[in-house]
Coordinates of C-alpha atoms in Angstrom, one line a residue:
R1 CA -1.2 1.3 -24.3
L2 CA -0.1 -0.9 -21.4
W3 CA 0.9 2.2 -19.5
D4 CA -2.5 3.7 -20.0
M5 CA -4.2 0.6 -18.7
T6 CA -1.8 0.4 -15.7
S7 CA -2.1 4.0 -14.8
T8 CA -5.9 3.9 -15.0
A9 CA -6.0 0.9 -12.6
M10 CA -3.4 2.6 -10.3
E11 CA -5.5 5.8 -10.1
K12 CA -8.6 3.8 -9.0
A13 CA -6.6 1.9 -6.4
T14 CA -4.4 4.7 -5.1
T15 CA -5.1 6.9 -2.1
V16 CA -3.5 10.3 -1.5
R17 CA -1.2 8.8 1.1
Q18 CA 0.0 6.1 -1.2
R19 CA 0.6 8.5 -4.1
S20 CA 3.5 9.9 -2.0
L21 CA 5.4 6.6 -2.4
T22 CA 8.4 7.3 -4.5
V23 CA 11.0 5.0 -6.0
Q24 CA 13.7 7.0 -4.3
E25 CA 12.2 6.6 -0.8
I26 CA 11.6 2.8 -1.3
G27 CA 15.1 2.4 -2.5
R28 CA 16.6 4.5 0.3
Y29 CA 14.6 3.2 3.2
L30 CA 13.3 -0.3 2.4
A31 CA 15.2 -1.9 -0.4
P32 CA 18.7 -0.4 -0.9
N33 CA 20.0 -3.4 -2.8
A34 CA 17.2 -3.6 -5.4
S35 CA 17.7 -2.5 -9.0
Q36 CA 16.0 0.6 -10.3
P37 CA 13.6 -1.4 -12.6
D38 CA 12.6 -3.6 -9.6
L39 CA 12.0 -0.6 -7.5
E40 CA 9.8 1.0 -10.1
I41 CA 7.8 -2.2 -10.6
F42 CA 7.4 -2.6 -6.8
V43 CA 6.1 1.0 -6.3
R44 CA 3.6 0.5 -9.2
F45 CA 2.5 -2.8 -7.7
C46 CA 2.0 -1.2 -4.2
Q47 CA -0.1 1.6 -5.7
A48 CA -2.2 -0.8 -7.9
Q49 CA -2.9 -3.1 -4.9
G50 CA -3.3 -0.4 -2.3
L51 CA -0.4 -1.7 -0.2
N52 CA 1.8 0.3 2.1
P53 CA 5.3 -1.1 2.3
F54 CA 6.1 1.2 5.2
A55 CA 3.3 -0.5 7.2
G56 CA 4.7 -4.0 6.4
D57 CA 1.9 -4.8 3.9
C58 CA 4.6 -6.0 1.4
Y59 CA 8.3 -6.3 1.0
L60 CA 10.8 -6.2 -1.9
V61 CA 13.4 -8.9 -1.2
P62 CA 16.5 -9.2 -3.3
F63 CA 17.9 -12.7 -3.8
A64 CA 19.8 -14.6 -6.4
G65 CA 20.3 -11.5 -8.5
K66 CA 16.6 -10.7 -8.7
S67 CA 14.0 -9.1 -6.4
A68 CA 10.8 -10.8 -5.3
I69 CA 7.7 -9.0 -4.0
I70 CA 6.4 -10.6 -0.8
I71 CA 3.0 -9.8 0.5
G72 CA 3.0 -9.7 4.3
I73 CA 0.9 -12.4 6.1
N74 CA -1.0 -9.7 8.0
T75 CA -2.2 -8.2 4.7
Y76 CA -3.9 -11.5 3.9
V77 CA -5.4 -11.7 7.4
K78 CA -6.6 -8.1 7.3
R79 CA -8.3 -8.6 3.9
A80 CA -9.9 -11.9 4.9
S81 CA -11.3 -10.3 8.1
L82 CA -13.0 -7.7 6.0
N83 CA -15.1 -10.4 4.2
P84 CA -18.4 -10.9 6.1
A85 CA -18.2 -14.7 5.4
F86 CA -14.9 -15.1 7.1
A87 CA -15.2 -17.0 10.4
G88 CA -11.5 -17.4 11.4
F89 CA -8.8 -19.9 10.8
R90 CA -6.6 -22.5 12.5
A91 CA -3.0 -23.2 11.4
G92 CA -0.1 -25.3 12.3
V93 CA 2.8 -27.5 11.3
M94 CA 3.1 -31.1 10.0
V95 CA 5.9 -33.1 11.6
Q96 CA 7.1 -36.7 11.2
A97 CA 7.3 -38.3 14.6
K98 CA 8.0 -42.0 15.2
G99 CA 7.1 -42.8 11.6
Q100 CA 3.7 -41.0 11.8
L101 CA 2.6 -37.8 10.2
V102 CA 1.3 -35.5 12.9
E103 CA -0.5 -32.2 12.3
R104 CA -0.1 -29.8 15.3
E105 CA -1.6 -26.4 15.8
G106 CA 1.0 -23.7 16.2
T107 CA 4.7 -24.1 15.4
V108 CA 6.2 -26.3 18.1
I109 CA 8.6 -28.9 16.9
L110 CA 9.9 -31.3 19.5
D111 CA 13.3 -32.9 19.6
G112 CA 13.4 -35.9 17.3
E113 CA 10.6 -34.7 15.1
V114 CA 11.2 -33.7 11.5
L115 CA 9.4 -30.7 10.1
V116 CA 7.5 -31.7 6.9
G117 CA 5.2 -28.8 6.2
G118 CA 2.5 -26.4 7.3
W119 CA -1.3 -26.3 7.2
C120 CA -4.2 -23.9 7.5
E121 CA -7.9 -24.4 7.8
V122 CA -10.1 -21.4 6.9
H123 CA -13.6 -21.3 8.3
G124 CA -16.5 -19.5 6.6
K125 CA -20.0 -18.6 7.9
G126 CA -22.4 -21.0 6.3
W127 CA -19.7 -23.3 5.0
A128 CA -20.4 -27.1 5.5
V129 CA -16.7 -27.8 5.7
P130 CA -13.6 -25.5 6.1
F131 CA -11.1 -24.9 3.3
K132 CA -7.8 -26.6 4.1
H133 CA -4.5 -26.0 2.5
T134 CA -1.1 -27.7 3.1
A135 CA 2.4 -26.5 2.1
G136 CA 5.3 -28.9 1.9
L137 CA 8.6 -27.7 3.4
K138 CA 10.7 -29.3 0.6
E139 CA 8.9 -27.2 -2.1
Y140 CA 9.7 -23.9 -0.4
S141 CA 13.1 -24.6 1.2
R142 CA 14.8 -26.0 -1.9
S143 CA 15.3 -22.6 -3.5
L144 CA 16.8 -21.3 -0.3
K145 CA 19.5 -23.9 0.2
G146 CA 22.9 -22.4 1.0
Q147 CA 21.4 -19.1 2.2
K148 CA 22.3 -19.1 5.9
G149 CA 20.9 -16.5 8.2
T150 CA 17.4 -16.3 6.6
P151 CA 14.2 -16.8 8.6
W152 CA 13.8 -20.1 6.7
D153 CA 17.1 -21.2 8.3
S154 CA 16.3 -20.1 11.9
I155 CA 12.5 -20.5 12.2
P156 CA 11.3 -22.9 9.4
G157 CA 8.2 -23.9 11.3
L158 CA 6.8 -20.4 11.5
M159 CA 7.8 -19.7 7.9
I160 CA 6.1 -22.8 6.4
Q161 CA 3.0 -22.2 8.5
K162 CA 2.8 -18.6 7.2
V163 CA 3.0 -20.0 3.6
A164 CA 0.0 -22.3 4.3
R165 CA -1.9 -19.4 5.9
S166 CA -1.2 -17.0 3.0

């Protein structure tokens, strides 16, 4: 029964191009370290959501013995820009500098500053005030401790700003 519901939803959301996604192709080209069940779930997820992993819409990222589906930030931006009420956004980082919390647009972190988090302000046509979201670095980086060589290790400002934007 669950398969029937899922396959019906997939049919509605799937285009001819996306029907050609196969578990074998995703495993071979995009996620060679993922398990077979994770690959199958990922392909079904892509089909149901109308996402193309070959275009960077989403990623299957193995870590800690499991795989996580990550939606690319550009997917969110593309979808938001299709909404007629969308009027843009501003985003940046939050740093602690000389005992003060400073919100800065962009991802620049100066020497002596401590990265605390990221923020994003979304503007809508006709909105009295923008929607603002913040994301704390501690909440996102704690699960990545000890994993060197990840983007969170080398470009944490950009990564936490992307979290706030998404």
